[in-house]
Short mmCIF file of C-alpha atoms in Angstrom, two decimals:
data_model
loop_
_atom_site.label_atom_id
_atom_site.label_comp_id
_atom_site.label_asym_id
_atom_site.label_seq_id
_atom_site.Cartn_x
_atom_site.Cartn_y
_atom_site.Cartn_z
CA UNK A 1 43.78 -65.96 -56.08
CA UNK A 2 41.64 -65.06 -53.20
CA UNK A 3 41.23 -68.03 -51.41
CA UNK A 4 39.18 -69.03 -48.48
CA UNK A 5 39.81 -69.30 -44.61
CA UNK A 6 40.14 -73.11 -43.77
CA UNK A 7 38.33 -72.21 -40.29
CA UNK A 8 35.49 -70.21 -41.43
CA UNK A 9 34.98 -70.77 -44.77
CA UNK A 10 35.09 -67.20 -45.71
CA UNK A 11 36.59 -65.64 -48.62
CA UNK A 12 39.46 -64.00 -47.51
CA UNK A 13 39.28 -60.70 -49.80
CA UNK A 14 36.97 -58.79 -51.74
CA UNK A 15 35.86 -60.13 -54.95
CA UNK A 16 36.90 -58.49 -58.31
CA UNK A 17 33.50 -57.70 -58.89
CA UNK A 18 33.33 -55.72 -55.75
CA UNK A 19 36.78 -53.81 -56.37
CA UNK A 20 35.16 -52.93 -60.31
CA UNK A 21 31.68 -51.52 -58.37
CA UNK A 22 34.30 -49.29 -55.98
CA UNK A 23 36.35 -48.35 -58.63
CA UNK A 24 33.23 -46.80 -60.70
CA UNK A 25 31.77 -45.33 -57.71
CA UNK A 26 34.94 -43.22 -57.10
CA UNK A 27 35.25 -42.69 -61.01
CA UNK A 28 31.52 -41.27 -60.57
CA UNK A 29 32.76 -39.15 -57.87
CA UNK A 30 36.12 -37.38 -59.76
CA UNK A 31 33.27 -36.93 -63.15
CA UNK A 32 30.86 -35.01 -60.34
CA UNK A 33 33.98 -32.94 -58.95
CA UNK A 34 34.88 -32.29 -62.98
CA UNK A 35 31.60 -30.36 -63.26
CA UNK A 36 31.54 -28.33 -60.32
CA UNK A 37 32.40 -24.52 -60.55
CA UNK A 38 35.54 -23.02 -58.87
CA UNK A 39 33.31 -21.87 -56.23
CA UNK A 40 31.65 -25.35 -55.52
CA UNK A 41 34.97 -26.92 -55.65
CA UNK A 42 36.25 -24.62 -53.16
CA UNK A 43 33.76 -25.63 -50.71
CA UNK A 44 33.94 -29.48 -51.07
CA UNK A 45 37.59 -30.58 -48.82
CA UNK A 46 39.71 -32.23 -52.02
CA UNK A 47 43.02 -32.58 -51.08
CA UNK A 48 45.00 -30.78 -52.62
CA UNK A 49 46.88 -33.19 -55.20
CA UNK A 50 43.94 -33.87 -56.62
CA UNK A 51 42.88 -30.26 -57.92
CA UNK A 52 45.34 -30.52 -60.46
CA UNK A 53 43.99 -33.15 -61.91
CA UNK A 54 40.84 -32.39 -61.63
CA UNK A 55 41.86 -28.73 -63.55
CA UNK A 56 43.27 -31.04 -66.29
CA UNK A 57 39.97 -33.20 -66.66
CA UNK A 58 37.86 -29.50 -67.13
CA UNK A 59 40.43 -28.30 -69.96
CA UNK A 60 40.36 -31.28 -71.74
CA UNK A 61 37.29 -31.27 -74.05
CA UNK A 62 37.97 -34.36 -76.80
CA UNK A 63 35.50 -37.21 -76.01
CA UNK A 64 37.96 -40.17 -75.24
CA UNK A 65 40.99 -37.45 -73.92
CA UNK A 66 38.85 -36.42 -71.24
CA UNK A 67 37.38 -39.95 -70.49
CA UNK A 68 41.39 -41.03 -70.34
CA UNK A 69 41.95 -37.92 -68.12
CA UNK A 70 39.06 -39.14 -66.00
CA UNK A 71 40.11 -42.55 -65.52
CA UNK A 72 43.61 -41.17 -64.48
CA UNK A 73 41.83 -38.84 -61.41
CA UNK A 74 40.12 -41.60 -59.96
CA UNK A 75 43.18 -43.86 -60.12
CA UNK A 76 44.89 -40.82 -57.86
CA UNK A 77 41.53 -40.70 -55.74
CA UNK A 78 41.70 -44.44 -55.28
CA UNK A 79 44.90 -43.89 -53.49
CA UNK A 80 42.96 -41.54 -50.72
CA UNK A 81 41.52 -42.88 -47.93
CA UNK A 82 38.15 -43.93 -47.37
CA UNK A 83 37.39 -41.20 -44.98
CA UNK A 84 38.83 -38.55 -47.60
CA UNK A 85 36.34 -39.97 -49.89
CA UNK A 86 33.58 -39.98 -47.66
CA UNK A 87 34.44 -36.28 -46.61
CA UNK A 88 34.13 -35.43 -50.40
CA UNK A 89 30.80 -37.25 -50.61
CA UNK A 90 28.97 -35.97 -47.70
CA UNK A 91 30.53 -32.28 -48.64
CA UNK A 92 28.88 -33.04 -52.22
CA UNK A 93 25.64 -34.25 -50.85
CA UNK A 94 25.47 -30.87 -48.41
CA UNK A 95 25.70 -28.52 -51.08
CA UNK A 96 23.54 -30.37 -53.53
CA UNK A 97 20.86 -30.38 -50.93
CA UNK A 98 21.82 -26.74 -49.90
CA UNK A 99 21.69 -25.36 -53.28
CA UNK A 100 17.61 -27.63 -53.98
CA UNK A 101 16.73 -25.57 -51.02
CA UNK A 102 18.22 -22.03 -52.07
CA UNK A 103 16.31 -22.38 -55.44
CA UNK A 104 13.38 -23.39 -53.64
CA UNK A 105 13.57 -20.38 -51.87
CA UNK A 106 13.74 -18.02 -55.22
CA UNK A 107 11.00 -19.04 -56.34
CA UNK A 108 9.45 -18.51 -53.18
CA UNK A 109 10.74 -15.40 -53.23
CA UNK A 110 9.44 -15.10 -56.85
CA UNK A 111 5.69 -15.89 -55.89
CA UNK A 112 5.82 -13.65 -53.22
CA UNK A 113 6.30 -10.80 -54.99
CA UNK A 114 3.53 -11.71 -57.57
CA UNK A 115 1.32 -11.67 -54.53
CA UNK A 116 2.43 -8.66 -53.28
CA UNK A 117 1.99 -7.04 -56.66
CA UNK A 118 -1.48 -8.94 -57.14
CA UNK A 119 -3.09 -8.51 -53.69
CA UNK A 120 -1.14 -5.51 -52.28
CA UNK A 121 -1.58 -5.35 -47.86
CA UNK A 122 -4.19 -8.80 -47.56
CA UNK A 123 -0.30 -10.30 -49.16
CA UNK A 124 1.65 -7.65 -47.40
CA UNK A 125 0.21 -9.03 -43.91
CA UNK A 126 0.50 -12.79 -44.78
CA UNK A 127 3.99 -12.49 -45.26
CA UNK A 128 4.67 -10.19 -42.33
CA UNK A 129 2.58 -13.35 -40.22
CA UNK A 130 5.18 -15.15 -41.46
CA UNK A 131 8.00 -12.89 -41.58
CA UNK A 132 7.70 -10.47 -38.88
CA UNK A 133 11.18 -8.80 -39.04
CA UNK A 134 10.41 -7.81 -42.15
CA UNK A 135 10.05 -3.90 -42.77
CA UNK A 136 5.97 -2.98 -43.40
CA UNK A 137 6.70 0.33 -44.75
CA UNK A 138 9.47 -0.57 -47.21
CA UNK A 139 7.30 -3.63 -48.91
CA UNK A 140 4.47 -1.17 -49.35
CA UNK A 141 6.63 1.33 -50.28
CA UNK A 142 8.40 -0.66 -52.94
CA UNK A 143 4.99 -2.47 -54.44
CA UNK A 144 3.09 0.49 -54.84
CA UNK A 145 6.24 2.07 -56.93
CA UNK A 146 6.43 -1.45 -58.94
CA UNK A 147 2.61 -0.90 -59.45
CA UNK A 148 3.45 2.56 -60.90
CA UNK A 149 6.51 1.71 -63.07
CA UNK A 150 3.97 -1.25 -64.68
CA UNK A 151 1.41 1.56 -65.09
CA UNK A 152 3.92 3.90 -66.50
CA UNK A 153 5.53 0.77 -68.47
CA UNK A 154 8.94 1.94 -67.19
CA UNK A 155 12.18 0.21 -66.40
CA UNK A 156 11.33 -2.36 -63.14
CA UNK A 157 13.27 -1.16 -60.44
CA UNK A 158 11.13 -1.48 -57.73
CA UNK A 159 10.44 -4.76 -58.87
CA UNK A 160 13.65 -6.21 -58.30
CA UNK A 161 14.05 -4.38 -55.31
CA UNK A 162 10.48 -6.24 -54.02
CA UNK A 163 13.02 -9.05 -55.14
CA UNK A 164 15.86 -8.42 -53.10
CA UNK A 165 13.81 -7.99 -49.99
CA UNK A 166 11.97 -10.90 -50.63
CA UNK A 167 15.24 -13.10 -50.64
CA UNK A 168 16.93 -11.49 -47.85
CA UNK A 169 14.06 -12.84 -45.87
CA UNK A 170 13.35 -15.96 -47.66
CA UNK A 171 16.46 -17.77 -48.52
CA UNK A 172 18.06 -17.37 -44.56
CA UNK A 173 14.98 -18.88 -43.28
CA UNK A 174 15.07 -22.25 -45.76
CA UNK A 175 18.83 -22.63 -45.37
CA UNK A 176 18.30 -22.28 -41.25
CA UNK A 177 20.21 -18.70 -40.78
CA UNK A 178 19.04 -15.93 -39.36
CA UNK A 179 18.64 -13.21 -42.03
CA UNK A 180 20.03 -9.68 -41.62
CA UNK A 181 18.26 -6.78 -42.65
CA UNK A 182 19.85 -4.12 -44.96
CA UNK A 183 21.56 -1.42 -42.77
CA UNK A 184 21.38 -3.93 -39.74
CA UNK A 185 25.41 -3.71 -39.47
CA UNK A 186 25.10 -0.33 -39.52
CA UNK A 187 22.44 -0.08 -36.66
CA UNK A 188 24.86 -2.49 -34.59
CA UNK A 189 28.01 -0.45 -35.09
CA UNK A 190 26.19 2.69 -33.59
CA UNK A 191 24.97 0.74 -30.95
CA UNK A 192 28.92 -0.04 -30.26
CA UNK A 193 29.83 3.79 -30.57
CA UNK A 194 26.96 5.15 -28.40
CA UNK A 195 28.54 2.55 -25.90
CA UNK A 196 31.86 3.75 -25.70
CA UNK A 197 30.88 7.82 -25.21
#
């Protein structure tokens, strides 16, 4: 029985309603862990008894089995600390937020080559306002061979090129990087030799 404090009046732990409200938040938290990918997982800090369990909960595919094998994951997470928890929750929150913004960029990415292919150089200097490490000559370049491969109704190589450009640029700049240009490494590395002759 819970009880109360005879000086203050207040309860003197948390109520069983409380304790059920925690309990489902964490079991929300091991079902949102169950359906990440490998590589999601591996960026969100679980420790490390947990990932078997959580392996477990993806294998199992029968309705009430996996619900059972879900319940027993967030008994085990219970056990964690708060700050554990809270680790796993902003880490969750980061990359759901990362990966709205990565998508937003695609289809930036995507519209920007429509553009390109649509308006040609009034696009092509919009986007080099906006972009101004970008590479003139290789956009022009590229959309002028998409614009011939549509003409010619062959395979659309330039077209995904246009593509790759596009989110070399774009995606960096919506997840705050800076973005590297192809062949910049290279550049660099000759810098680095030139230096030591």
């Amino acid at each position: 029985m819970r009880g109360r404090d005879e000086e203050t009046g207040e309860f003197l732990d948390i109520s069983r309603s409380q304790n059920r409200r925690d309990a489902l938040d964490v079991l929300a938290l091991g079902e949102k862990l169950v359906s990440l990918t490998p590589a999601q997982l591996a960026r969100v800090p679980v420790p490390e008894d947990l990932l078997p369990h959580i392996a477990e909960a993806k294998r199992i595919t029968a309705h009430i089995a996996h619900k059972r094998q879900l319940a027993f994951l967030a008994k085990h997470m219970r056990r964690e600390d708060d700050a554990t928890l809270d680790a796993i929750r902003d880490a969750l929150d980061a990359n759901s937020e990362t990966s709205r913004r990565e998508v937003a960029a695609l289809h930036r990415a995507e519209d920007w080559r429509e553009r390109l292919l649509r308006d040609g150089d009034k696009a092509l200097a919009t986007l080099l306002e906006e972009f101004p490490q970008a590479d003139r000559q290789q956009l022009r370049t590229l959309v002028r061979n998409a614009q011939a491969e549509r003409a010619k109704n062959k395979p659309p190589r330039a077209f995904r090129e246009i593509y790759q450009v596009l989110r070399g640029l774009l995606v960096p700049a919506a997840l705050g990087l800076d973005a590297v240009a192809p062949g910049a490494d290279a550049d660099e590395d000759a810098d680095i030799d030139r230096s030591d002759d």
